[in-house]
Coordinates of C-alpha atoms in Angstrom, one line a residue:
Chain A
M601 CA -10.3 -25.1 -24.0
A602 CA -8.7 -24.2 -20.8
M603 CA -6.2 -21.5 -21.2
L604 CA -4.9 -20.7 -17.8
T605 CA -4.1 -23.6 -15.5
L606 CA -2.8 -23.9 -12.0
E607 CA -1.7 -27.4 -11.1
N608 CA -1.0 -28.5 -7.5
I609 CA 0.2 -25.1 -6.6
A610 CA 1.6 -24.5 -3.1
V611 CA 2.4 -21.2 -1.5
A612 CA 3.8 -20.8 2.0
Y613 CA 5.0 -18.0 4.2
D614 CA 7.4 -19.2 6.9
Q615 CA 6.4 -22.9 6.7
Q616 CA 2.7 -21.8 6.9
Y617 CA 0.8 -23.0 3.8
I618 CA -1.6 -20.5 2.3
L619 CA -2.3 -22.6 -0.7
K620 CA -1.6 -26.3 -1.1
D621 CA -2.4 -28.6 -4.0
F622 CA -4.4 -25.8 -5.5
N623 CA -5.9 -26.3 -8.9
L624 CA -7.7 -23.9 -11.2
S625 CA -8.4 -23.7 -14.9
V626 CA -9.9 -20.8 -16.8
E627 CA -11.3 -20.7 -20.3
K628 CA -9.8 -18.4 -22.9
G629 CA -11.4 -14.9 -23.0
S630 CA -13.5 -15.4 -19.9
L631 CA -13.7 -13.5 -16.7
I632 CA -13.3 -15.5 -13.5
S633 CA -13.8 -14.1 -10.0
L634 CA -12.1 -15.4 -6.9
L635 CA -14.5 -14.7 -4.1
G636 CA -14.3 -15.4 -0.4
P637 CA -13.7 -14.0 3.1
S638 CA -10.4 -12.4 3.9
G639 CA -7.7 -14.9 4.5
C640 CA -9.2 -17.4 2.1
G641 CA -6.2 -17.2 -0.3
K642 CA -7.8 -15.3 -3.2
T643 CA -5.3 -12.5 -3.2
T644 CA -2.4 -15.0 -2.7
T645 CA -3.7 -16.8 -5.8
L646 CA -3.9 -13.6 -7.8
R647 CA -0.4 -12.5 -6.7
L648 CA 1.0 -15.9 -7.6
I649 CA -0.5 -15.7 -11.1
A650 CA 0.9 -12.1 -11.4
G651 CA 4.4 -13.3 -10.4
F652 CA 4.7 -11.2 -7.2
L653 CA 4.8 -14.5 -5.2
E654 CA 6.7 -17.6 -6.1
A655 CA 5.1 -21.1 -6.0
K656 CA 6.8 -23.5 -3.6
D657 CA 5.5 -26.3 -5.7
G658 CA 3.2 -26.9 -8.7
R659 CA 2.9 -25.5 -12.2
F660 CA 1.2 -22.5 -13.8
T661 CA 0.7 -22.4 -17.5
L662 CA -1.0 -20.0 -19.9
N663 CA -1.7 -20.9 -23.5
G664 CA 0.6 -23.9 -23.0
K665 CA 3.5 -21.9 -21.9
D666 CA 5.0 -22.6 -18.5
Y667 CA 5.1 -19.4 -16.4
T668 CA 5.9 -20.9 -13.0
R669 CA 9.5 -19.5 -12.9
V670 CA 9.1 -16.5 -15.3
P671 CA 9.8 -13.2 -13.4
V672 CA 7.0 -10.7 -13.0
N673 CA 8.5 -8.2 -15.4
K674 CA 8.7 -10.7 -18.2
R675 CA 5.1 -12.0 -18.0
N676 CA 3.3 -9.3 -19.9
F677 CA 0.2 -9.4 -17.6
G678 CA -1.9 -6.4 -16.8
F679 CA -2.4 -5.8 -13.1
V680 CA -4.9 -3.4 -11.6
F681 CA -4.4 -2.6 -7.9
Q682 CA -6.8 -1.8 -5.2
S683 CA -4.9 1.4 -4.4
Y684 CA -4.6 2.2 -8.2
A685 CA -0.8 2.5 -7.8
L686 CA -0.5 5.2 -10.4
F687 CA 3.0 6.8 -10.8
P688 CA 2.5 10.0 -8.8
H689 CA 5.3 11.8 -10.7
L690 CA 4.0 11.1 -14.1
S691 CA 1.0 12.6 -16.0
V692 CA -1.9 10.5 -17.1
Y693 CA -0.4 10.2 -20.6
D694 CA 3.0 9.1 -19.2
N695 CA 1.4 6.7 -16.8
V696 CA -0.3 4.9 -19.7
A697 CA 2.7 5.2 -22.0
F698 CA 5.1 3.7 -19.3
G699 CA 4.7 0.0 -20.4
L700 CA 5.0 0.8 -24.1
R701 CA 8.2 2.8 -23.6
L702 CA 9.7 -0.2 -21.8
R703 CA 8.8 -2.3 -24.8
K704 CA 10.7 0.0 -27.2
V705 CA 7.6 0.8 -29.2
S706 CA 8.2 3.7 -31.7
K707 CA 7.1 7.2 -30.6
A708 CA 4.4 7.5 -33.1
D709 CA 3.0 4.1 -32.2
I710 CA 3.1 4.9 -28.5
D711 CA 1.1 8.1 -29.2
R712 CA -1.5 6.4 -31.3
R713 CA -2.0 3.5 -28.8
V714 CA -2.1 5.7 -25.7
R715 CA -4.6 8.1 -27.2
K716 CA -6.8 5.2 -28.4
M717 CA -6.7 3.6 -24.9
L718 CA -7.5 6.9 -23.2
E719 CA -10.5 7.2 -25.5
V720 CA -11.7 3.7 -24.6
A721 CA -11.3 4.6 -20.9
N722 CA -13.1 7.9 -21.4
L723 CA -10.1 9.9 -20.4
T724 CA -9.6 12.1 -23.5
G725 CA -8.6 15.6 -22.4
F726 CA -7.0 14.5 -19.2
E727 CA -3.6 13.6 -20.8
Q728 CA -1.6 16.3 -18.9
R729 CA -3.2 15.9 -15.5
F730 CA -1.4 14.3 -12.6
P731 CA -2.9 11.4 -10.6
K732 CA -3.5 13.7 -7.5
E733 CA -5.6 15.9 -9.7
L734 CA -8.0 13.1 -10.6
S735 CA -11.1 11.6 -8.8
G736 CA -11.1 8.0 -7.6
G737 CA -13.0 6.8 -10.6
Q738 CA -10.7 8.6 -13.0
R739 CA -7.6 7.2 -11.3
Q740 CA -9.0 3.7 -11.6
R741 CA -9.7 4.2 -15.3
V742 CA -6.1 5.4 -15.8
A743 CA -4.9 2.2 -13.9
I744 CA -7.0 0.0 -16.2
A745 CA -5.9 1.9 -19.3
R746 CA -2.3 1.5 -18.2
A747 CA -2.7 -2.2 -17.7
L748 CA -4.5 -2.7 -21.0
V749 CA -2.4 -0.6 -23.4
I750 CA 0.5 -3.2 -23.3
E751 CA -2.0 -5.7 -24.8
P752 CA -1.5 -8.1 -21.9
D753 CA -1.9 -11.9 -22.2
L754 CA -3.9 -11.9 -19.0
L755 CA -5.6 -9.2 -17.0
L756 CA -5.6 -9.3 -13.2
F757 CA -7.8 -7.2 -10.8
D758 CA -7.2 -7.0 -7.1
E759 CA -10.3 -5.6 -5.5
P760 CA -10.2 -2.7 -8.0
L761 CA -13.5 -1.1 -6.8
S762 CA -13.3 -1.3 -3.0
N763 CA -12.0 2.3 -2.7
L764 CA -14.8 3.8 -4.7
D765 CA -18.2 4.9 -3.5
A766 CA -21.3 2.7 -4.1
N767 CA -22.7 4.4 -7.3
L768 CA -19.3 4.7 -9.0
R769 CA -18.7 1.0 -8.1
V770 CA -21.7 -0.1 -10.1
N771 CA -20.7 2.1 -13.1
M772 CA -17.1 1.0 -13.0
R773 CA -17.9 -2.7 -12.9
V774 CA -20.1 -2.3 -16.0
E775 CA -17.2 -0.5 -17.6
I776 CA -14.7 -3.2 -16.7
R777 CA -17.0 -5.9 -18.1
R778 CA -17.5 -3.9 -21.3
I779 CA -13.8 -3.3 -21.9
Q780 CA -12.9 -6.9 -21.0
Q781 CA -15.5 -8.3 -23.4
E782 CA -14.6 -5.9 -26.2
L783 CA -11.0 -6.9 -26.1
G784 CA -11.6 -10.5 -25.2
I785 CA -8.9 -10.7 -22.6
T786 CA -8.8 -13.6 -20.1
T787 CA -9.3 -12.0 -16.7
V788 CA -8.9 -13.0 -13.1
Y789 CA -10.8 -10.8 -10.7
V790 CA -10.5 -10.8 -6.9
S791 CA -13.1 -9.3 -4.6
H792 CA -14.9 -9.9 -1.4
D793 CA -18.0 -8.2 -2.7
Q794 CA -20.5 -10.9 -3.7
E795 CA -22.7 -8.8 -5.9
E796 CA -19.7 -7.3 -7.7
C797 CA -18.4 -10.8 -8.5
F798 CA -21.7 -12.3 -9.5
S799 CA -22.6 -9.4 -11.8
I800 CA -19.3 -9.2 -13.7
S801 CA -18.1 -12.8 -14.1
D802 CA -18.5 -15.7 -16.4
Q803 CA -17.3 -18.0 -13.6
V804 CA -17.0 -17.5 -9.9
A805 CA -14.7 -19.5 -7.6
I806 CA -15.8 -19.4 -4.0
M807 CA -12.7 -19.9 -1.9
N808 CA -12.3 -20.9 1.7
K809 CA -9.1 -21.6 3.6
G810 CA -7.0 -22.0 0.5
I811 CA -9.2 -24.3 -1.5
I812 CA -11.9 -23.7 -4.1
E813 CA -15.2 -24.8 -2.6
Q814 CA -17.1 -24.3 -5.8
L815 CA -16.4 -23.1 -9.3
D816 CA -19.4 -22.4 -11.5
A817 CA -21.4 -19.8 -13.4
P818 CA -22.7 -17.1 -11.0
S819 CA -26.4 -18.2 -11.5
T820 CA -25.5 -21.8 -10.8
I821 CA -23.7 -20.9 -7.6
F822 CA -26.5 -18.6 -6.6
K823 CA -29.2 -21.3 -7.0
Y824 CA -27.3 -24.5 -6.3
P825 CA -24.5 -24.2 -3.8
K826 CA -22.5 -27.4 -3.4
T827 CA -21.1 -27.0 0.1
E828 CA -22.4 -25.7 3.4
F829 CA -19.7 -23.0 3.3
V830 CA -20.8 -21.7 -0.1
A831 CA -24.5 -21.9 0.9
R832 CA -23.9 -19.8 4.0
F833 CA -21.7 -17.4 2.1
I834 CA -24.4 -16.6 -0.4
G835 CA -27.3 -16.3 2.0
F836 CA -28.7 -19.7 2.6
N837 CA -29.0 -19.4 6.3
N838 CA -31.4 -22.3 7.1
F839 CA -29.9 -25.7 7.4
I840 CA -31.3 -29.2 8.3
S841 CA -29.1 -32.1 9.1
F842 CA -30.7 -35.3 7.7
D843 CA -30.2 -38.7 9.3
N844 CA -30.3 -40.7 6.0
R845 CA -31.1 -40.4 2.3
Q846 CA -32.5 -42.7 -0.3
E847 CA -32.6 -42.0 -4.1
N848 CA -35.5 -43.0 -6.1
G849 CA -35.1 -41.8 -9.7
R850 CA -35.1 -38.1 -9.6
E851 CA -36.5 -38.0 -6.1
I852 CA -34.4 -38.0 -3.0
Q853 CA -36.1 -39.1 0.2
L854 CA -34.7 -37.8 3.5
Q855 CA -35.3 -38.3 7.2
A856 CA -34.6 -35.9 10.0
G857 CA -35.8 -36.5 13.5
G858 CA -38.9 -38.4 12.4
H859 CA -39.9 -35.9 9.8
S860 CA -39.7 -36.9 6.1
F861 CA -38.4 -34.6 3.4
L862 CA -38.2 -34.7 -0.3
A863 CA -35.7 -33.1 -2.7
I864 CA -35.1 -33.6 -6.4
Q865 CA -32.2 -34.1 -8.7
G866 CA -32.7 -31.9 -11.7
E867 CA -31.3 -30.1 -14.7
G868 CA -28.5 -27.7 -13.9
R869 CA -28.3 -28.5 -10.2
G870 CA -25.4 -30.9 -10.4
A871 CA -25.2 -33.9 -8.2
Q872 CA -27.2 -33.3 -5.0
K873 CA -24.8 -34.8 -2.6
G874 CA -24.6 -34.5 1.1
L875 CA -26.8 -34.9 4.1
K876 CA -27.5 -31.3 4.8
G877 CA -30.4 -29.3 3.4
A878 CA -30.1 -25.6 2.7
V879 CA -32.9 -23.1 2.0
R880 CA -33.0 -19.3 1.7
P881 CA -35.2 -17.3 4.1
D882 CA -37.1 -16.0 1.0
D883 CA -37.8 -19.5 -0.3
L884 CA -39.4 -21.0 2.9
K885 CA -43.1 -20.9 3.1
L886 CA -44.7 -20.0 6.4
G887 CA -48.4 -20.4 7.4
T888 CA -50.9 -21.3 10.1
S889 CA -52.3 -24.8 10.5
D890 CA -55.2 -23.7 8.2
E891 CA -52.9 -22.7 5.4
I892 CA -50.3 -25.5 5.4
D893 CA -51.2 -29.2 5.8
L894 CA -49.0 -31.5 7.7
G895 CA -47.0 -33.9 5.5
A896 CA -43.5 -34.2 3.9
N897 CA -41.3 -31.1 4.1
V898 CA -43.4 -29.5 6.8
V899 CA -42.3 -28.7 10.4
T900 CA -44.3 -27.1 13.1
G901 CA -42.9 -24.5 15.4
R902 CA -43.5 -21.3 17.3
V903 CA -42.5 -17.7 16.3
K904 CA -39.6 -16.6 18.4
V905 CA -38.7 -13.3 17.0
S906 CA -40.4 -11.1 14.5
T907 CA -38.7 -8.2 12.7
F908 CA -40.1 -5.7 10.2
L909 CA -38.0 -5.5 7.1
G910 CA -40.0 -2.9 5.1
R911 CA -41.5 -5.0 2.4
S912 CA -41.8 -8.1 4.5
Y913 CA -41.5 -9.5 8.0
Q914 CA -38.7 -11.7 9.0
Y915 CA -39.4 -14.4 11.6
V916 CA -37.2 -16.7 13.5
V917 CA -39.2 -19.9 14.1
N918 CA -38.3 -22.4 16.7
T919 CA -39.0 -26.0 15.7
E920 CA -38.0 -29.5 16.7
L921 CA -35.4 -29.4 13.9
G922 CA -33.8 -26.2 15.1
E923 CA -34.4 -22.5 14.3
F924 CA -35.3 -21.3 10.9
T925 CA -35.3 -17.8 9.5
V926 CA -38.2 -17.1 7.1
N927 CA -39.2 -13.9 5.2
K928 CA -42.9 -13.4 4.4
E929 CA -44.8 -10.5 3.0
M930 CA -48.0 -10.0 4.9
E931 CA -50.4 -7.3 6.3
Q932 CA -50.9 -8.7 9.8
P933 CA -47.8 -10.1 11.3
Y934 CA -47.6 -13.2 13.5
V935 CA -47.0 -12.6 17.1
S936 CA -44.3 -14.1 19.2
G937 CA -45.2 -17.5 20.5
Q938 CA -47.8 -18.2 17.8
E939 CA -47.8 -21.7 16.4
V940 CA -46.9 -21.8 12.7
R941 CA -45.9 -24.3 10.1
V942 CA -42.8 -24.1 7.9
L943 CA -42.9 -25.6 4.5
F944 CA -39.6 -26.5 2.6
P945 CA -40.6 -26.4 -1.1
V946 CA -39.2 -29.4 -2.9
E947 CA -37.7 -27.3 -5.7
K948 CA -35.9 -25.0 -3.2
L949 CA -34.4 -27.6 -0.9
I950 CA -30.8 -27.8 -1.9
L951 CA -28.5 -30.6 -0.5
V952 CA -25.0 -29.6 0.3
E953 CA -21.9 -31.3 1.7
Chain B
M50 CA -12.6 34.3 21.5
K51 CA -10.8 37.6 20.9
E52 CA -9.3 37.5 24.4
K53 CA -7.9 34.0 23.7
N54 CA -6.4 35.1 20.4
R55 CA -4.6 38.0 22.0
G56 CA -3.1 35.5 24.6
L57 CA -2.0 33.2 21.8
G58 CA -0.4 36.2 19.9
L59 CA 1.5 37.2 23.0
F60 CA 2.7 33.6 23.5
T61 CA 3.9 33.4 19.9
L62 CA 5.7 36.7 20.2
L63 CA 7.5 35.4 23.3
I64 CA 8.5 32.2 21.5
Y65 CA 9.9 34.2 18.6
L66 CA 11.7 36.5 21.0
F67 CA 13.2 33.5 22.8
L68 CA 14.3 31.9 19.5
L69 CA 15.5 34.9 17.6
G70 CA 16.5 37.3 20.4
P71 CA 20.0 35.8 21.0
L72 CA 20.6 35.8 17.2
V73 CA 19.7 39.5 17.0
I74 CA 21.9 40.4 19.9
I75 CA 24.8 38.5 18.4
A76 CA 24.3 40.2 15.1
I77 CA 24.2 43.7 16.7
A78 CA 27.2 42.9 18.9
S79 CA 29.3 41.9 15.9
F80 CA 29.6 45.5 14.9
E81 CA 31.4 46.4 18.2
P82 CA 34.6 48.4 17.3
G83 CA 36.3 47.6 20.7
G84 CA 38.4 44.5 21.5
A85 CA 35.8 42.8 23.6
L86 CA 32.3 41.5 22.9
K87 CA 29.8 44.1 24.2
F88 CA 26.0 44.6 24.1
P89 CA 24.9 47.2 23.2
P90 CA 27.9 48.0 21.1
T91 CA 29.8 51.2 21.7
G92 CA 30.1 52.1 18.0
F93 CA 30.0 50.6 14.5
S94 CA 32.8 48.9 12.7
L95 CA 33.3 46.0 10.2
K96 CA 36.9 45.3 11.3
W97 CA 36.1 42.0 13.0
Y98 CA 34.5 40.8 9.7
Q99 CA 37.7 41.7 8.1
N100 CA 39.6 39.9 10.8
I101 CA 37.9 36.6 9.9
F102 CA 39.5 36.6 6.5
E103 CA 42.9 37.6 8.0
V104 CA 43.0 34.5 10.2
S105 CA 44.1 31.9 7.7
M106 CA 43.0 28.9 9.8
F107 CA 39.4 30.1 9.4
K108 CA 39.7 29.9 5.7
T109 CA 41.4 26.5 5.6
S110 CA 39.2 24.9 8.2
F111 CA 36.1 26.2 6.4
I112 CA 37.3 24.5 3.2
T113 CA 38.1 21.3 5.2
S114 CA 34.6 21.4 6.7
I115 CA 32.8 21.9 3.4
L116 CA 34.9 19.2 1.7
V117 CA 34.5 16.7 4.5
S118 CA 30.7 17.3 4.7
L119 CA 30.2 17.0 1.0
A120 CA 32.3 13.9 0.5
G121 CA 31.0 12.3 3.6
N122 CA 27.5 13.1 2.5
L123 CA 28.0 11.4 -0.8
L124 CA 29.5 8.4 0.9
A125 CA 26.7 8.3 3.5
L126 CA 24.1 8.6 0.7
L127 CA 25.6 5.8 -1.3
L128 CA 25.5 3.5 1.8
G129 CA 22.3 4.9 3.3
L130 CA 20.0 4.9 0.3
P131 CA 20.3 1.2 -0.4
A132 CA 20.2 0.5 3.3
A133 CA 17.0 2.5 3.8
Y134 CA 15.4 0.8 0.8
A135 CA 16.3 -2.7 2.1
L136 CA 15.1 -1.9 5.6
S137 CA 11.8 -0.5 4.5
R138 CA 11.0 -3.0 1.7
F139 CA 12.3 -6.4 2.6
Q140 CA 11.8 -8.8 5.5
F141 CA 14.9 -10.6 6.6
K142 CA 16.6 -12.1 9.6
G143 CA 18.4 -9.6 11.8
K144 CA 16.6 -6.6 10.4
N145 CA 15.9 -5.1 13.8
A146 CA 19.4 -5.5 14.9
L147 CA 20.7 -3.9 11.7
N148 CA 18.3 -1.0 12.1
A149 CA 19.5 -0.5 15.6
I150 CA 23.2 -0.5 14.4
F151 CA 22.5 2.1 11.8
I152 CA 20.7 4.4 14.2
S153 CA 23.2 3.9 17.1
P154 CA 25.5 6.8 16.2
I155 CA 22.7 9.1 17.3
L156 CA 22.2 7.3 20.6
I157 CA 25.8 6.9 21.7
P158 CA 27.3 10.2 23.1
G159 CA 29.6 11.8 20.5
I160 CA 32.5 11.9 22.9
V161 CA 32.3 8.1 23.4
L162 CA 31.9 7.4 19.7
G163 CA 34.8 9.8 18.8
F164 CA 37.1 8.4 21.4
T165 CA 36.3 4.8 20.5
M166 CA 36.9 5.5 16.8
L167 CA 40.2 7.2 17.6
K168 CA 41.5 4.4 19.8
Y169 CA 40.3 1.4 17.9
V170 CA 40.1 2.5 14.3
I171 CA 42.3 5.5 13.6
I172 CA 45.2 4.6 15.8
T173 CA 45.0 0.9 15.1
Y174 CA 45.0 1.4 11.3
N175 CA 47.1 4.5 11.4
L176 CA 44.7 6.5 9.2
P177 CA 45.6 9.9 7.9
V178 CA 43.7 12.9 9.2
Y179 CA 41.5 13.5 6.2
T180 CA 40.5 9.8 5.9
A181 CA 39.7 9.8 9.6
L182 CA 37.6 12.9 9.3
L183 CA 35.7 11.6 6.3
L184 CA 35.1 8.3 8.1
G185 CA 33.9 10.0 11.2
H186 CA 31.5 12.3 9.4
T187 CA 30.1 9.5 7.3
V188 CA 29.2 7.7 10.5
I189 CA 27.6 10.9 11.9
M190 CA 25.5 11.4 8.7
L191 CA 24.5 7.8 8.0
P192 CA 21.6 7.6 10.7
F193 CA 20.1 10.9 9.4
I194 CA 20.3 9.8 5.8
I195 CA 18.7 6.4 6.6
R196 CA 16.0 7.8 8.9
V197 CA 14.8 10.5 6.6
I198 CA 14.9 8.5 3.4
A199 CA 13.2 5.5 5.2
S200 CA 10.3 7.7 6.3
S201 CA 10.0 9.0 2.8
L202 CA 9.9 5.4 1.5
A203 CA 7.3 4.5 4.1
N204 CA 4.9 7.0 2.6
F205 CA 5.4 5.6 -0.8
D206 CA 3.0 2.8 -1.8
F207 CA 4.8 -0.4 -2.5
A208 CA 2.1 -1.2 -5.0
V209 CA 3.4 1.5 -7.3
E210 CA 6.7 -0.4 -7.5
E211 CA 4.8 -3.6 -8.2
A212 CA 2.8 -1.7 -10.9
S213 CA 6.1 -0.9 -12.6
L214 CA 7.3 -4.5 -12.4
S215 CA 4.1 -5.8 -13.8
L216 CA 4.4 -3.3 -16.7
G217 CA 7.8 -4.8 -17.6
A218 CA 10.4 -2.8 -15.8
G219 CA 13.1 -4.8 -13.9
R220 CA 13.9 -4.1 -10.2
L221 CA 16.8 -1.7 -10.9
K222 CA 14.9 0.1 -13.6
T223 CA 12.0 0.5 -11.3
F224 CA 14.2 1.9 -8.6
F225 CA 15.6 4.6 -10.8
T226 CA 12.5 5.5 -12.8
V227 CA 9.8 5.1 -10.3
V228 CA 11.2 5.0 -6.7
L229 CA 13.9 7.7 -7.0
P230 CA 11.8 10.5 -8.6
N231 CA 9.2 10.0 -5.9
I232 CA 11.5 10.1 -2.9
K233 CA 13.5 13.0 -4.4
S234 CA 12.3 15.5 -1.8
G235 CA 13.2 13.0 1.0
I236 CA 16.7 12.5 -0.4
I237 CA 17.3 16.3 -0.6
A238 CA 16.0 16.8 3.0
A239 CA 18.2 13.9 4.2
V240 CA 21.2 15.4 2.5
L241 CA 20.6 18.9 3.9
I242 CA 19.9 17.7 7.5
A243 CA 23.0 15.4 7.3
F244 CA 25.1 18.3 6.0
L245 CA 24.1 20.6 8.8
E246 CA 24.7 17.8 11.4
S247 CA 28.1 17.2 10.0
F248 CA 29.1 20.8 9.5
N249 CA 28.2 21.7 13.1
N250 CA 29.7 18.6 14.6
V251 CA 32.3 19.2 17.3
D252 CA 32.3 16.2 19.7
I253 CA 33.4 13.6 17.2
S254 CA 35.5 15.8 14.9
V255 CA 37.6 16.9 17.8
F256 CA 39.2 13.4 17.9
M257 CA 39.8 13.2 14.2
T258 CA 41.5 16.5 13.7
G259 CA 45.2 16.6 13.6
P260 CA 48.1 19.0 13.5
G261 CA 47.2 21.9 11.1
I262 CA 43.9 20.3 10.0
S263 CA 40.7 21.1 11.8
T264 CA 37.1 21.7 10.9
F265 CA 35.4 25.0 11.1
P266 CA 33.4 24.6 14.4
I267 CA 36.6 23.3 16.1
Q268 CA 38.5 26.3 14.8
M269 CA 35.8 28.6 16.2
L270 CA 36.1 26.8 19.6
L271 CA 39.9 27.1 19.6
Y272 CA 39.5 30.8 18.8
V273 CA 37.1 31.6 21.6
E274 CA 39.4 29.8 24.0
N275 CA 42.1 32.4 23.4
N276 CA 40.4 35.5 22.1
F277 CA 37.5 37.6 23.5
D278 CA 37.0 39.9 20.5
P279 CA 33.8 40.0 18.5
T280 CA 35.2 38.0 15.6
I281 CA 33.2 35.0 16.7
A282 CA 30.0 37.1 16.6
A283 CA 30.9 38.2 13.0
I284 CA 31.4 34.5 12.0
S285 CA 28.0 33.6 13.5
V286 CA 26.4 36.3 11.4
L287 CA 28.1 35.0 8.2
L288 CA 27.1 31.5 9.0
M289 CA 23.5 32.6 9.5
L290 CA 23.6 34.3 6.1
F291 CA 25.1 31.2 4.6
T292 CA 22.2 29.1 5.9
A293 CA 19.7 31.7 4.8
V294 CA 21.2 31.7 1.3
L295 CA 21.1 27.9 1.2
M296 CA 17.4 27.9 2.2
F297 CA 16.6 30.6 -0.3
L298 CA 18.2 28.6 -3.1
I299 CA 16.2 25.5 -2.1
E300 CA 13.1 27.6 -2.0
R301 CA 13.8 28.9 -5.5
L302 CA 14.7 25.5 -6.8
M303 CA 11.8 23.4 -5.6
G304 CA 9.9 25.4 -2.9
L305 CA 10.2 24.7 0.8
S306 CA 6.7 23.4 0.8
Y307 CA 8.2 20.5 -1.0
F308 CA 9.4 19.2 2.4
T309 CA 6.1 19.6 4.2
K310 CA 3.5 18.5 1.6
R311 CA 2.8 14.9 1.2

């Protein structure tokens, strides 16, 4: 059952639409990430859900209740900011207790809940510290504890880890996932870090120019992007434009500049629509004329650039159908200008729109 | 390296000498027993200090100055705090123009401002002297209040306010429980700077004072126009002490470092 729904939402600054006819639905208890380049509207979407921005048009409901016009301080959502946004003049304890005091919870209850939450966030012993006396990771945990202690109906994260160093970031995202699953709170998470979103989420929405290009489980997006934008965003940087396509059961026959290609419809890969083929550099096969026979899904070309990547070599191969980037593990690298053949494995050739 | 440090030390010494020298000379000269200001003094006497308290206009004008500065400060704070908040937090039409208007009392020469207020406000509406003084000093203080508080607000992360809103506090509650405690030092600095600015003001006050009512600096000015005795030096020493005590109190209350640290 969808719990959070955005229907035909529009947001505009000075007549300039950031979001238009925007739709999204999130299952109860799941964590959804909004991922995309800066300016794609992910933060706007999050701030709209939080209530910091007002929709010009459309409807936002949560558990069947219409929140479109509810002011931010009446929403009971937890928001975790990129800059942590702790209250500098309050101790850790008072920061976490802030929301409960506003809710007129009894003193004893506040104490019990704050201490419990500090324990969950691994902050016991830091009650009397002030934000400026804490490390970045500790501050972020206080911010999360502060957002969670009010038992929010929805938890929102705005790039919560981008101010932390790399090691801490990995630990914190595991932590966030653990707490979120333990408490079963529906969560919307915004980031521009792909790995972060993919590792933490039940669902990822890839956004571009104010629309969702694809909303799927992380592994589905990773394997089967639906649009060229998504494919490029997650590292498919080889594309072929086909002239026509013909479906024959599970098989899809394609033509490009006199070469014939084959792709398949299959379990989990959704509808393979579109006339553009996408393949990752790791998934292309590269070989000499002895190793790869001419036939479907094979193009001949010459090595243009060769780069040593450590474990493998990366080649840019110039062919009749354009340039392709291929990674290959090998002892003796190909030299520039050498004739090679590029094979597009049927399983790995993904059609995108 | 050592050579360089010695040069720097000498330079610092000269600067201090330049800044503090006149104050020291005035302080020493205030003990002159004779009827005219002299340095070095010909003897030691406290009679000019006694004289300050014998000239009744000094006492009344001092009280006037303090009252006008305090009341004007309060008024300027009540106007300036919301204005500074609005200017630093919200985007609206005419914001730049409004900003310029609030700052303009600093840019316009005091004489021009004072004369204009006298001619077009005080005379037109026939305002009593105290009201005129209060009005004038509020105008003098407003730009300082707004500027200092606005810069304090600019250093305060807006997300902290949003955090308060998202936790359930309304806008007003957020302002009083989250914004105010965090810009406290800015407000105190603003009030002090405005107070000094108002207390020392001559050029605008001179148009607002009337028969029998004047502010302290104007009274000092009137006095030196007619008298050459060291009373004025004695007053200067007392004013310096007054400021020093004020600074000492602030230091004891919250530490002067409060103004410099972020």
